[in-house]
Amino acid sequence: MSIKIEEVKSTTHAQRVAPHSHVKGLGLNNDGSAILPISNGLVGQDKAREAAGIAVSLIKSKKLSGRAILLAGAPGTGKTALAMAVSQELGPKVPFCPMVGSEVYSSEVKKTEVLMENFRRSIGLRIKENKEVYEGEVTELTPEETENPHGGYGKTISGIIIGLKTTKGTRTLKLDPSIYESVQKEKVSVGDVIYIEANSGAVKRVGRSDAYATEHDLEAEEYVPLPKGEVHKKKEIVQDVTLHDLDVANAKPQGGSDIMSMMGQMLKQKRTEITDKLRKEINKIVNKYIDQGIAELVPGVLFIDEVHMLDIECFTFLNRALESTIAPIVIFATNRGYSKIRGTDVNSPHGIPLDLLDRLMIIRTLPYSTQDITHILNIRSNVEGIDISTEANHYLADVGTRTSLRYAVQLLTPAKILAKTNGKTTITREEVEEIESLFLDAKASAKLLREQSEKYLK
Ligand SMILES: Nc1ncnc2c1ncn2[C@@H]1O[C@H](COP(=O)(O)OP(=O)(O)O)[C@@H](O)[C@H]1O
Ligand SMILES: [Mg+2]
């Protein structure tokens, strides 16, 4: 068996990053110390940032695979923000797969299957192949149109003519109409340097040709030299995929080929079945590629937020999976202290079994000072385009110190809406006070429940 790699599409997981969009990295000096009071969107929390920085260097030097890190701290102390910063530091070539513990409880898929899939999303493979390509600067790009053969209105594309120039000369290629789509997807225009894979027809835009470098572009462009050699040649092509991408590309659509299951597939938008057998086979081939030097393993990060939501079955799976030769680095986050391991009657630190705890490096996040909270509120109001008076910000920071940073950050948007209703463009203390009286924070709510417990159903 050989595995398909050409058609592999990247299947990035939808990320819940909106509340952390201001986080651009860990904000560390070259010596690894945290830049204070703010850098890369991160405020304070210096010890945890420095520890995370060390973890990032270990991950980059591949000295951490099969190990795990636990971010532990009270709600709203920046655990998720830190994990996002780690992902930024690792850059786009290292897989980073975020998930929340509760995601494993789905009615359709087994818990361990959810974990396995995310494990494989977190393991990258850099594949280097010599491929036959056509490469050059685009000198011509003309779609060929014909009248619609079915007699309808409009025209259909029957082919595309592409002129490619290198230092050696120019060639004009007449290509299949299917290539027109990839040309459009890559937004190719005359003056770009591109290559077309001869076998798959995949088109890749390398950059803008040097010759056009005097143009005043609004966007930052990458300028590349005119390719050397012939237009038609062999070229080393580097492709970054994850094991999960390979699983998906090689899985067969579920079900038989009878009408009912075909209908089912159409309705359900093609669910594919990835079996253990397929994964084993893919691993075997991946290992062969690695031995042959064609591919290189890039262990990435699986981030499991709210890890206390996992149960003993999941923890057992994780322990075993981390033993495997192909394993990512797992980063957990939890706000639980000593608590019950789900699915058991056993208490354990952070609700995590001891044998897994044994593998962990623990990074603690500490509560913020009022000043830190003021900074963070400023950053978030900027990102969300919210105007807030200095007095209101300080008042809200006090609220945050008493309750939690998250609660304070969450009050920003409703306060803005209230300000608007009051005909103001800036949030003042008045709005913050009113909003605070309308919504309870977790602690206040818990207190109320305790005090008035007899009034609630049990
Ligand atoms: N040190 C920090 N610097 C800047 N923003 C932060 C920092 N810590 C937390 N935040 C922001 O505050 C909010 C709450 O933090 P979050 O990471 O969700 O806390 P946790 O995951 O520990 O409960 C988020 O919007 C987060 O991006
Ligand atoms: Mg969190």
XYZ file of C-alpha atoms and ligand atoms in Angstrom:
486
model
C 0.000 0.000 0.000
C 1.151 3.509 -0.645
C -0.457 6.486 0.973
C -2.041 9.458 -0.671
C -0.405 12.699 0.174
C -1.186 14.973 -2.733
C -4.812 15.558 -1.960
C -4.377 15.926 1.737
C -6.290 18.900 2.977
C -5.390 20.478 6.235
C -8.100 19.902 8.775
C -7.466 22.549 11.372
C -9.731 22.353 14.337
C -12.012 25.332 14.883
C -10.317 27.286 17.630
C -11.939 29.052 20.522
C -9.463 31.889 20.411
C -11.679 34.951 20.282
C -11.244 35.828 23.977
C -7.497 35.413 23.568
C -6.999 37.177 20.232
C -4.731 39.759 21.894
C -2.229 37.068 22.861
C 0.595 36.993 20.317
C 3.255 35.074 22.197
C 4.847 34.623 25.615
C 6.664 37.964 25.526
C 10.055 36.781 26.753
C 13.543 38.307 26.572
C 16.335 36.389 24.866
C 17.484 35.146 28.263
C 14.016 33.661 28.811
C 12.818 36.205 31.373
C 9.341 37.693 31.008
C 9.084 41.229 29.666
C 7.044 43.244 32.178
C 4.548 44.775 32.612
C 3.235 43.742 29.165
C 4.606 42.048 26.086
C 2.951 40.245 23.196
C -0.410 40.920 24.815
C 0.511 39.129 28.041
C 0.517 40.921 31.384
C 2.372 39.796 34.521
C 2.251 36.064 35.409
C 6.038 36.092 34.867
C 6.963 32.773 36.499
C 4.393 30.823 34.494
C 5.411 32.580 31.253
C 9.067 31.786 31.882
C 8.262 28.145 32.617
C 6.159 27.957 29.463
C 9.103 29.434 27.556
C 11.321 26.576 28.707
C 8.634 24.125 27.648
C 8.559 25.753 24.203
C 12.307 25.301 23.742
C 12.057 21.683 24.845
C 9.209 21.087 22.405
C 11.165 22.737 19.589
C 14.226 20.620 20.286
C 11.941 17.558 20.423
C 13.024 16.687 23.951
C 9.526 16.593 25.362
C 7.501 14.177 23.303
C 5.586 11.708 25.404
C 5.698 14.136 28.311
C 2.939 16.356 29.558
C 2.536 19.742 31.165
C -0.209 20.809 33.534
C -1.270 24.429 33.861
C -2.893 24.666 37.269
C -4.521 27.712 38.802
C -7.764 29.382 39.797
C -10.319 30.330 37.123
C -9.351 33.412 35.139
C -5.645 33.270 35.917
C -4.664 32.967 32.261
C -4.209 29.225 31.759
C -5.922 29.138 28.402
C -4.244 32.403 27.414
C -0.838 30.861 28.208
C -1.575 27.775 26.137
C -2.500 30.017 23.198
C 0.764 31.910 23.673
C 2.670 28.619 23.531
C 0.919 27.806 20.262
C 1.949 31.208 18.841
C 5.558 30.659 19.916
C 5.679 27.281 18.204
C 4.636 28.838 14.902
C 2.424 27.505 12.129
C 4.603 24.499 11.228
C 4.185 22.769 14.573
C 0.708 21.305 15.021
C -1.289 22.649 17.933
C -4.631 21.034 18.604
C -6.829 22.582 21.269
C -9.758 20.754 22.841
C -11.869 20.904 25.980
C -12.157 17.863 28.243
C -15.948 17.717 27.905
C -15.638 17.254 24.116
C -15.044 13.536 24.656
C -18.655 13.083 25.740
C -20.387 12.894 22.413
C -23.222 10.575 21.632
C -21.792 9.477 18.301
C -18.158 8.733 18.921
C -16.358 6.817 21.655
C -14.435 8.903 24.180
C -11.124 7.293 23.347
C -11.778 7.782 19.635
C -12.160 11.528 20.160
C -8.858 11.547 22.041
C -7.130 9.400 19.440
C -8.235 11.678 16.628
C -6.945 14.747 18.438
C -3.706 12.929 19.252
C -3.149 12.416 15.554
C -4.024 16.015 14.773
C -1.168 16.960 17.077
C 1.527 14.957 15.326
C 3.037 16.520 12.256
C 4.977 14.990 9.441
C 7.222 16.966 7.150
C 7.458 15.149 3.871
C 10.147 15.912 1.339
C 9.621 14.581 -2.122
C 11.202 15.029 -5.491
C 8.377 15.821 -7.822
C 7.983 16.556 -11.467
C 6.838 20.159 -11.789
C 6.369 23.056 -14.173
C 7.797 26.141 -12.540
C 8.246 29.738 -13.603
C 7.039 33.313 -13.577
C 3.550 33.576 -15.047
C 3.677 35.532 -18.313
C 0.208 34.651 -19.487
C -2.951 33.382 -17.858
C -5.859 32.903 -20.210
C -8.900 30.777 -19.533
C -10.333 29.267 -22.734
C -14.070 29.522 -22.951
C -16.529 27.614 -25.100
C -20.256 27.965 -25.529
C -22.095 25.852 -23.010
C -22.544 22.474 -24.785
C -25.904 21.968 -23.086
C -27.272 25.032 -24.790
C -27.642 27.068 -21.646
C -26.596 30.640 -21.193
C -23.054 31.601 -20.431
C -19.836 29.910 -21.236
C -17.865 27.109 -19.683
C -14.131 26.996 -19.172
C -12.656 24.340 -21.445
C -9.034 24.842 -20.566
C -6.429 27.290 -19.393
C -3.321 28.589 -21.099
C -0.426 29.419 -18.828
C 2.887 30.908 -19.940
C 5.814 30.206 -17.611
C 9.215 31.921 -17.777
C 12.526 30.881 -16.207
C 16.080 32.158 -16.718
C 16.344 29.642 -19.569
C 13.244 30.592 -21.536
C 9.473 30.554 -21.721
C 6.981 27.740 -22.216
C 3.284 27.898 -22.904
C 1.156 25.124 -21.430
C -2.392 24.253 -22.301
C -3.920 22.736 -19.193
C -7.019 21.026 -17.956
C -9.896 23.279 -16.777
C -9.691 21.722 -13.314
C -6.410 23.568 -12.860
C -8.202 26.873 -13.341
C -9.846 26.384 -9.963
C -6.576 25.908 -8.099
C -5.134 28.900 -9.971
C -8.011 30.990 -8.675
C -7.763 29.566 -5.193
C -4.083 30.503 -4.979
C -4.971 33.928 -6.423
C -2.361 33.629 -9.132
C -1.825 36.561 -11.476
C 0.674 37.494 -14.168
C 4.049 38.211 -12.579
C 3.722 35.577 -9.850
C 6.133 32.678 -9.542
C 4.246 29.398 -9.331
C 4.762 25.703 -9.800
C 2.327 23.075 -10.982
C 2.750 19.476 -9.905
C 2.713 17.372 -13.038
C 0.963 14.360 -11.478
C -1.730 15.954 -9.373
C -2.129 19.297 -11.133
C -1.818 21.040 -7.778
C -0.843 24.684 -8.182
C 1.320 26.465 -5.636
C 2.077 30.175 -5.598
C 5.660 30.722 -4.462
C 5.599 34.542 -4.410
C 5.809 37.627 -6.586
C 8.616 37.778 -9.126
C 11.559 40.065 -8.302
C 11.015 41.918 -11.548
C 7.858 43.436 -10.071
C 9.486 44.529 -6.827
C 9.259 48.225 -7.699
C 5.483 48.096 -7.593
C 3.917 49.744 -4.588
C 1.975 46.986 -2.976
C -0.359 47.609 -0.107
C 0.155 44.175 1.337
C 3.483 42.786 2.333
C 4.547 40.636 -0.600
C 7.179 37.997 -0.716
C 9.415 38.603 -3.700
C 11.244 35.644 -5.176
C 13.843 35.406 -7.928
C 13.040 34.171 -11.412
C 13.419 30.358 -11.232
C 16.547 28.884 -12.777
C 16.731 25.948 -15.168
C 14.006 24.531 -17.377
C 10.298 25.102 -16.817
C 9.740 21.338 -16.680
C 11.935 19.735 -14.022
C 12.256 17.756 -10.804
C 11.969 19.764 -7.632
C 12.133 18.972 -3.936
C 8.772 19.768 -2.410
C 8.193 20.065 1.309
C 4.752 19.396 2.679
C 3.555 19.658 6.263
C 0.669 17.389 7.214
C -0.629 15.793 10.386
C -1.225 12.086 10.919
C -4.928 12.868 11.090
C -4.770 14.526 7.653
C -3.281 11.288 6.325
C -5.949 9.199 8.083
C -8.727 11.258 6.493
C -7.202 11.266 3.022
C -6.850 7.498 3.082
C -10.109 6.549 4.744
C -12.923 5.103 2.734
C -16.377 6.586 2.961
C -18.438 4.707 5.489
C -21.042 2.136 4.482
C -21.560 0.034 1.380
C -22.307 1.161 -2.119
C -26.049 0.465 -2.065
C -28.465 3.290 -2.704
C -29.514 3.751 0.900
C -26.044 4.205 2.261
C -25.122 6.430 -0.647
C -28.101 8.616 0.147
C -27.034 8.563 3.765
C -23.585 9.728 2.773
C -24.938 12.575 0.720
C -27.196 13.712 3.500
C -24.620 13.354 6.203
C -21.856 15.035 4.154
C -19.601 12.034 3.881
C -18.593 10.645 7.220
C -15.480 8.617 6.829
C -14.492 5.741 8.986
C -10.972 5.716 10.254
C -10.208 2.289 11.621
C -7.421 1.123 13.915
C -6.216 -1.030 11.063
C -5.877 1.988 8.779
C -4.009 3.945 11.439
C -1.616 1.035 11.990
C -0.935 0.826 8.286
C -0.354 4.555 8.045
C 2.023 4.410 11.007
C 3.957 1.633 9.315
C 4.373 3.637 6.141
C 5.192 6.793 8.045
C 7.911 4.910 9.920
C 9.255 3.615 6.627
C 9.341 7.161 5.207
C 11.151 8.341 8.311
C 13.732 5.543 8.012
C 14.262 6.402 4.369
C 14.737 10.058 5.207
C 11.760 11.137 3.119
C 9.801 12.314 6.122
C 10.536 13.855 9.465
C 8.317 13.632 12.522
C 7.209 16.949 14.052
C 5.651 16.242 17.460
C 3.200 19.042 18.179
C 0.966 19.911 21.075
C -2.374 18.531 22.165
C -3.965 21.035 24.529
C -6.691 19.630 26.764
C -8.411 22.427 28.633
C -10.556 21.625 31.695
C -8.833 18.250 32.015
C -10.818 17.401 35.183
C -13.759 16.725 32.828
C -11.995 13.559 31.601
C -12.745 10.265 33.311
C -10.626 7.288 34.296
C -11.104 5.602 30.921
C -9.677 8.673 29.156
C -6.790 8.952 31.592
C -5.907 5.304 31.060
C -5.945 5.858 27.320
C -3.748 8.958 27.611
C -1.213 7.199 29.767
C -0.864 4.429 27.233
C -0.869 6.754 24.231
C 1.920 8.842 25.736
C 4.056 5.678 25.876
C 3.865 5.259 22.138
C 6.914 6.071 20.014
C 4.864 8.539 18.011
C 3.403 10.861 20.624
C 2.788 14.591 20.868
C 3.347 16.781 23.908
C 0.177 17.121 25.909
C -0.643 20.313 27.774
C -3.437 20.066 30.311
C -5.154 22.880 32.149
C -7.296 22.650 35.259
C -8.730 24.856 37.964
C -9.419 21.974 40.334
C -7.495 21.225 43.489
C -7.741 17.943 45.338
C -10.808 16.307 43.831
C -12.430 13.105 42.679
C -11.203 11.381 39.541
C -14.274 11.127 37.333
C -15.606 7.601 37.025
C -14.040 6.533 40.352
C -14.429 7.181 44.073
C -10.766 8.063 44.354
C -9.564 11.528 45.278
C -6.396 12.787 43.702
C -4.581 16.103 43.158
C -6.361 18.014 40.332
C -8.635 14.999 39.827
C -5.848 13.333 37.826
C -4.664 9.746 38.537
C -1.264 9.479 40.189
C 0.403 7.530 37.397
C -0.424 10.325 34.951
C 0.512 13.032 37.459
C 3.871 11.344 37.622
C 4.610 12.346 34.039
C 3.580 15.934 34.467
C 5.555 19.107 34.768
C 3.256 21.489 36.598
C 3.103 25.212 35.878
C 1.149 27.237 38.391
C -0.751 30.393 37.476
C -1.304 32.930 40.251
C -4.132 35.425 40.836
C -3.566 38.869 39.307
C -2.919 42.107 41.109
C -5.391 44.939 40.589
C -2.815 46.678 38.423
C -2.394 43.614 36.182
C -6.158 43.430 35.794
C -6.259 47.119 34.824
C -3.732 46.396 32.058
C -5.630 43.354 30.818
C -8.943 45.244 30.812
C -7.267 47.974 28.753
C -6.006 45.441 26.226
C -9.380 43.713 25.937
C -11.342 46.953 25.581
C -8.959 47.993 22.796
C -9.374 44.670 20.989
C -13.154 44.811 21.309
C -13.289 48.469 20.282
C -14.749 49.558 23.617
C -14.189 53.002 25.141
C -14.022 52.951 28.905
C -13.188 55.811 31.255
C -10.143 55.462 33.493
C -12.331 55.603 36.570
C -14.614 52.874 35.260
C -11.631 50.735 34.352
C -10.190 51.041 37.867
C -13.532 50.253 39.401
C -13.871 47.181 37.161
C -10.333 46.110 38.068
C -11.369 46.199 41.731
C -14.351 44.053 40.874
C -11.974 41.657 39.117
C -9.699 41.477 42.144
C -12.641 40.633 44.371
C -14.150 38.095 41.960
C -12.101 36.917 38.993
C -10.389 38.424 35.981
C -12.663 36.487 33.660
C -15.788 37.919 35.299
C -14.422 41.454 34.938
C -13.486 40.918 31.283
C -16.934 39.493 30.596
C -18.662 42.586 31.971
C -17.061 44.810 29.306
C -19.472 44.020 26.484
C -22.739 44.317 28.460
C -21.444 47.579 29.973
C -20.823 48.868 26.467
C -24.375 48.023 25.418
C -25.750 49.740 28.506
C -23.633 52.833 27.805
C -25.045 52.923 24.296
C -28.585 52.658 25.631
C -27.777 55.561 27.933
C -26.669 57.536 24.884
C -22.960 57.450 25.753
C -19.977 56.422 23.658
C -17.766 55.743 26.674
C -18.401 53.344 29.534
C -18.443 55.208 32.832
C -18.434 53.932 36.391
C -22.224 54.209 36.457
C -22.634 51.512 33.770
C -20.153 49.179 35.406
C -21.935 49.488 38.747
C -25.311 48.835 37.202
C -24.114 45.834 35.205
C -22.364 44.434 38.240
C -25.614 44.606 40.186
C -27.397 42.716 37.402
C -25.035 39.782 36.960
C -23.637 37.577 39.670
C -20.126 36.227 39.627
C -19.634 32.558 40.490
C -18.670 33.183 44.112
C -21.596 35.497 44.779
C -23.963 33.031 43.172
C -22.594 30.153 45.247
C -22.957 32.226 48.412
C -26.556 33.031 47.553
C -27.303 29.371 46.894
C -25.890 28.407 50.258
C -27.834 31.095 52.082
C -31.120 30.369 50.385
C -30.691 26.665 49.800
C -34.143 25.790 51.117
C -35.790 27.774 48.303
C -34.281 25.703 45.488
C -35.199 22.269 44.222
C -32.817 19.501 45.136
N -1.535 37.453 31.674
C -2.518 37.842 30.839
N -2.323 38.827 29.954
C -3.303 39.223 29.137
N -4.526 38.683 29.101
C -4.800 37.687 29.959
C -3.799 37.197 30.859
N -4.345 36.210 31.590
C -5.622 36.073 31.164
N -5.903 36.949 30.189
C -7.203 37.095 29.519
O -8.205 37.099 30.529
C -9.306 36.248 30.180
C -9.429 35.078 31.153
O -8.251 34.256 31.118
P -8.233 32.692 30.765
O -6.968 32.374 30.051
O -9.489 32.304 30.088
O -8.211 32.088 32.235
P -8.260 30.549 32.677
O -8.102 29.695 31.468
O -7.129 30.395 33.669
O -9.578 30.364 33.370
C -9.044 35.826 28.753
O -9.629 36.744 27.885
C -7.519 35.897 28.663
O -7.095 36.055 27.310
Mg -9.464 28.337 30.646
